[in-house]
């Protein structure tokens, strides 16, 4: 069904077009860069072919069992000694023998020794391999020195506390003195370096000021090789936080008596009433992908499920080219029976976001710091604040929009400015606007009892951008039919929907949340593609 | 990609055809029944129209504020006194004044009194309304007596402990002496009665033996009105249990270091290598719906996510007409890096199902009892048991299948018999079979190191039916290409997949679980449509 969101989009087309052009310029620049990078990679590959790379230990080496490429892991033996995650090692491990599996983040041979930086997820640690009389030979050092970056290795060694901290590693207080190294999986020449993909704007600027040009990796090149791009520490952290938001969301709702449901994504007909649907051929019948679980979660309420939530994909075939629209995204939806008032829904919404904001701050502080290293952001402030649409209009009228229409929707630009004004006045990045004009909401929205021009609806914002749209829904089949007619919707197209309220329907309301938007806005990121694992936009369907 | 499952299906076509015919016969019978029911409903509606139904209190009634249809709930006031869930009331509430919102499950006027049974989810409670001098008038009793079943009402009254238990209600130790009743939402004439939809086979049989014919409700009529069908106590319980399985699954994996991911459901191209895909028009480009998150969860592993899971829809455009296939179902998938052996995956699988089995038995005992009232089942027994495919073959060879081929797959019938034999021998309904023939598994399955005819793969069973398929995957790009060629797969169609393993790939394995199957088999139900909220099969896409 058409949402308030849809309509908002229509009204901000010119802004979108601007964004689109910006994106296109960026894309062109990136394509150029990518071509350069590919050329470099090819040259590097040619250089690599010239040198025979060492993959096996030297004949007769007394420690030949301790280095060289391992046979392919094929389940021919079980693990006989435990592996240690490099992220767990701290100074208390000093003197302990460890076996670690991690990637070669960096490697530098230097005479009789070799410095390796191993990386696993957001952690890096230094490994030293230096020739000695018993455990490390020249052969081992040579082998290690030639390992390609991003290869996966098993390293054996002893944890040591260096005299001065190792600034270049996240594990700065410890290092490993290695005496064994085996490649588990070798990496080919990379389309871009993970270190280059991990630079912050500040680093690039600081280097530029010193006359140094850091390699940057554009959005298209990243997304074309998303499984590499995702290896950067910031991306590792972003998706740990995304998983965290899901768990906090679910746990908080379960505690408030909700139950998880799964509704079908292939639905009959060519549309739910809106136009931006993806069409599917269903065994020869015309079908489409659900733009929201709206009808189904409402049917669950009509089936007495009381309080339901769903975490599932939502599909919008919109040709939107903005920093905050995707063609497929994760919807966190809930719907609940109410006794009297939609404030019962808003109570749940506020509990939910209080839990999410506080839970993230408590459980994911480390990951947030990792994100901030590459993408600095101000911590988001949570307060409970509900303003009516009329109050929001008044704030805007008093601050640069004197002629704003109190029965029209807000543009994206107005919403952003409102966010800034609310932050100044109330010191919160989170707030709810309710009692929107009836005319800007979907036909199934319950009108206000005291003013038929307004509706029992609400939007929820973080940093001036909408993350939630919702309302009390009409539970009376008669009123629903009346409103559909008033909105010019052909009744046959919504008859089944209307009929489901004929057999005793509880008053109810709910919300739809965009997961990627919540994560983007909470972390103050500039593009929703950063918080989607494999983003889908009008031009991108790969990988 | 084609899974072992696909191939199994091909080999059991004749069995499927039989099931299809059975289903078609059933459907024909049901259509007949539905027509009858519709006719009855129409007659009932005509009868209803003849009598003017009372919706408002009688003029001058001293308690007229206490009964009659309530104005539409429209958020004009907040809740001023708390509501009590009828399921919570027990004898300790005796003497307490309560306000309850629930459905009229049954109503019977009798002179100066009226017996109501209210229902909310799996609970029913008796309400008595008898004329007295102060609080209950003839008008109130008359109003209540005329309320249509399935209407939602607010009832005020006092909790009482009856002299003898009320056998017909789940809340048998208490009843409510009412003194107020208002309809919140009236129900129209129903396509079928919820009580009829809730009969067990045993009840129908027992009635038939007494010469009484109970009305039964066929599968198609139920599914056409799923939001009504879902109101039966057994269905309420089934979907609480389904939500429970999801939470137990997620919590258990989160505790073992997994993180939740969300992968795209619209993917490029016309197929993942298999043929049974739903095609989507993606902004003019040919795309399809993901048959599994296989490639994407493997890319997450290549991106160092270590241990990932996803709970998401899976789409199979298969013309399968069996009790256990759906065209859209919920996949519980996980994928994890392993150090040496796929037994590391099986350890997680066993922990997972031990948690699910025990968690359900502990937390959902009451709901399981509710399901068993309509659909009796034997409690499923969990033990850790791993048999090799060769051992499974031997059991079958010794028990009626002397000529079975140890390098071919098992038919559905063999699997069921194996389940029975294993239950006899080992007393478990849960077990794992591993080391399947390489030839019956997808091309990306890692071959066994010690026998190239076998593979590092496994299936997991409950009550002789497969719920999980999985394997160690090939993490070497070279071997993957070799196996694809050997399986006759055109390399260009899988080049991107192969390439994602070129930049250092951790050894890994995983599983895909079908949520609806787990719930169906755990509860010993006979059809997967009973455990899908709004099932999708080759003929059903509505509602």
Short mmCIF file of C-alpha atoms in Angstrom, two decimals, chain A residues 7 273 438-445 474 479-491:
data_model
loop_
_atom_site.label_atom_id
_atom_site.label_comp_id
_atom_site.label_asym_id
_atom_site.label_seq_id
_atom_site.Cartn_x
_atom_site.Cartn_y
_atom_site.Cartn_z
CA UNK A 7 4.22 10.54 -1.07
CA UNK A 273 -2.55 -0.47 -4.08
CA UNK A 438 -5.33 12.56 7.31
CA UNK A 439 -4.76 13.47 3.67
CA UNK A 440 -1.06 12.59 3.71
CA UNK A 441 -1.50 9.12 5.22
CA UNK A 442 -2.66 5.80 3.74
CA UNK A 443 -6.42 5.18 3.51
CA UNK A 444 -6.41 2.61 6.32
CA UNK A 445 -5.28 5.20 8.89
CA UNK A 474 -9.11 1.36 10.96
CA UNK A 479 -15.25 2.90 7.87
CA UNK A 480 -12.46 1.22 5.91
CA UNK A 481 -14.68 0.97 2.84
CA UNK A 482 -15.75 4.59 3.27
CA UNK A 483 -12.15 5.79 3.51
CA UNK A 484 -11.02 3.70 0.54
CA UNK A 485 -13.78 5.27 -1.56
CA UNK A 486 -12.87 8.76 -0.33
CA UNK A 487 -9.26 8.11 -1.38
CA UNK A 488 -10.33 6.94 -4.83
CA UNK A 489 -9.20 3.34 -4.32
CA UNK A 490 -11.28 0.82 -6.32
CA UNK A 491 -13.08 -1.32 -3.72
#
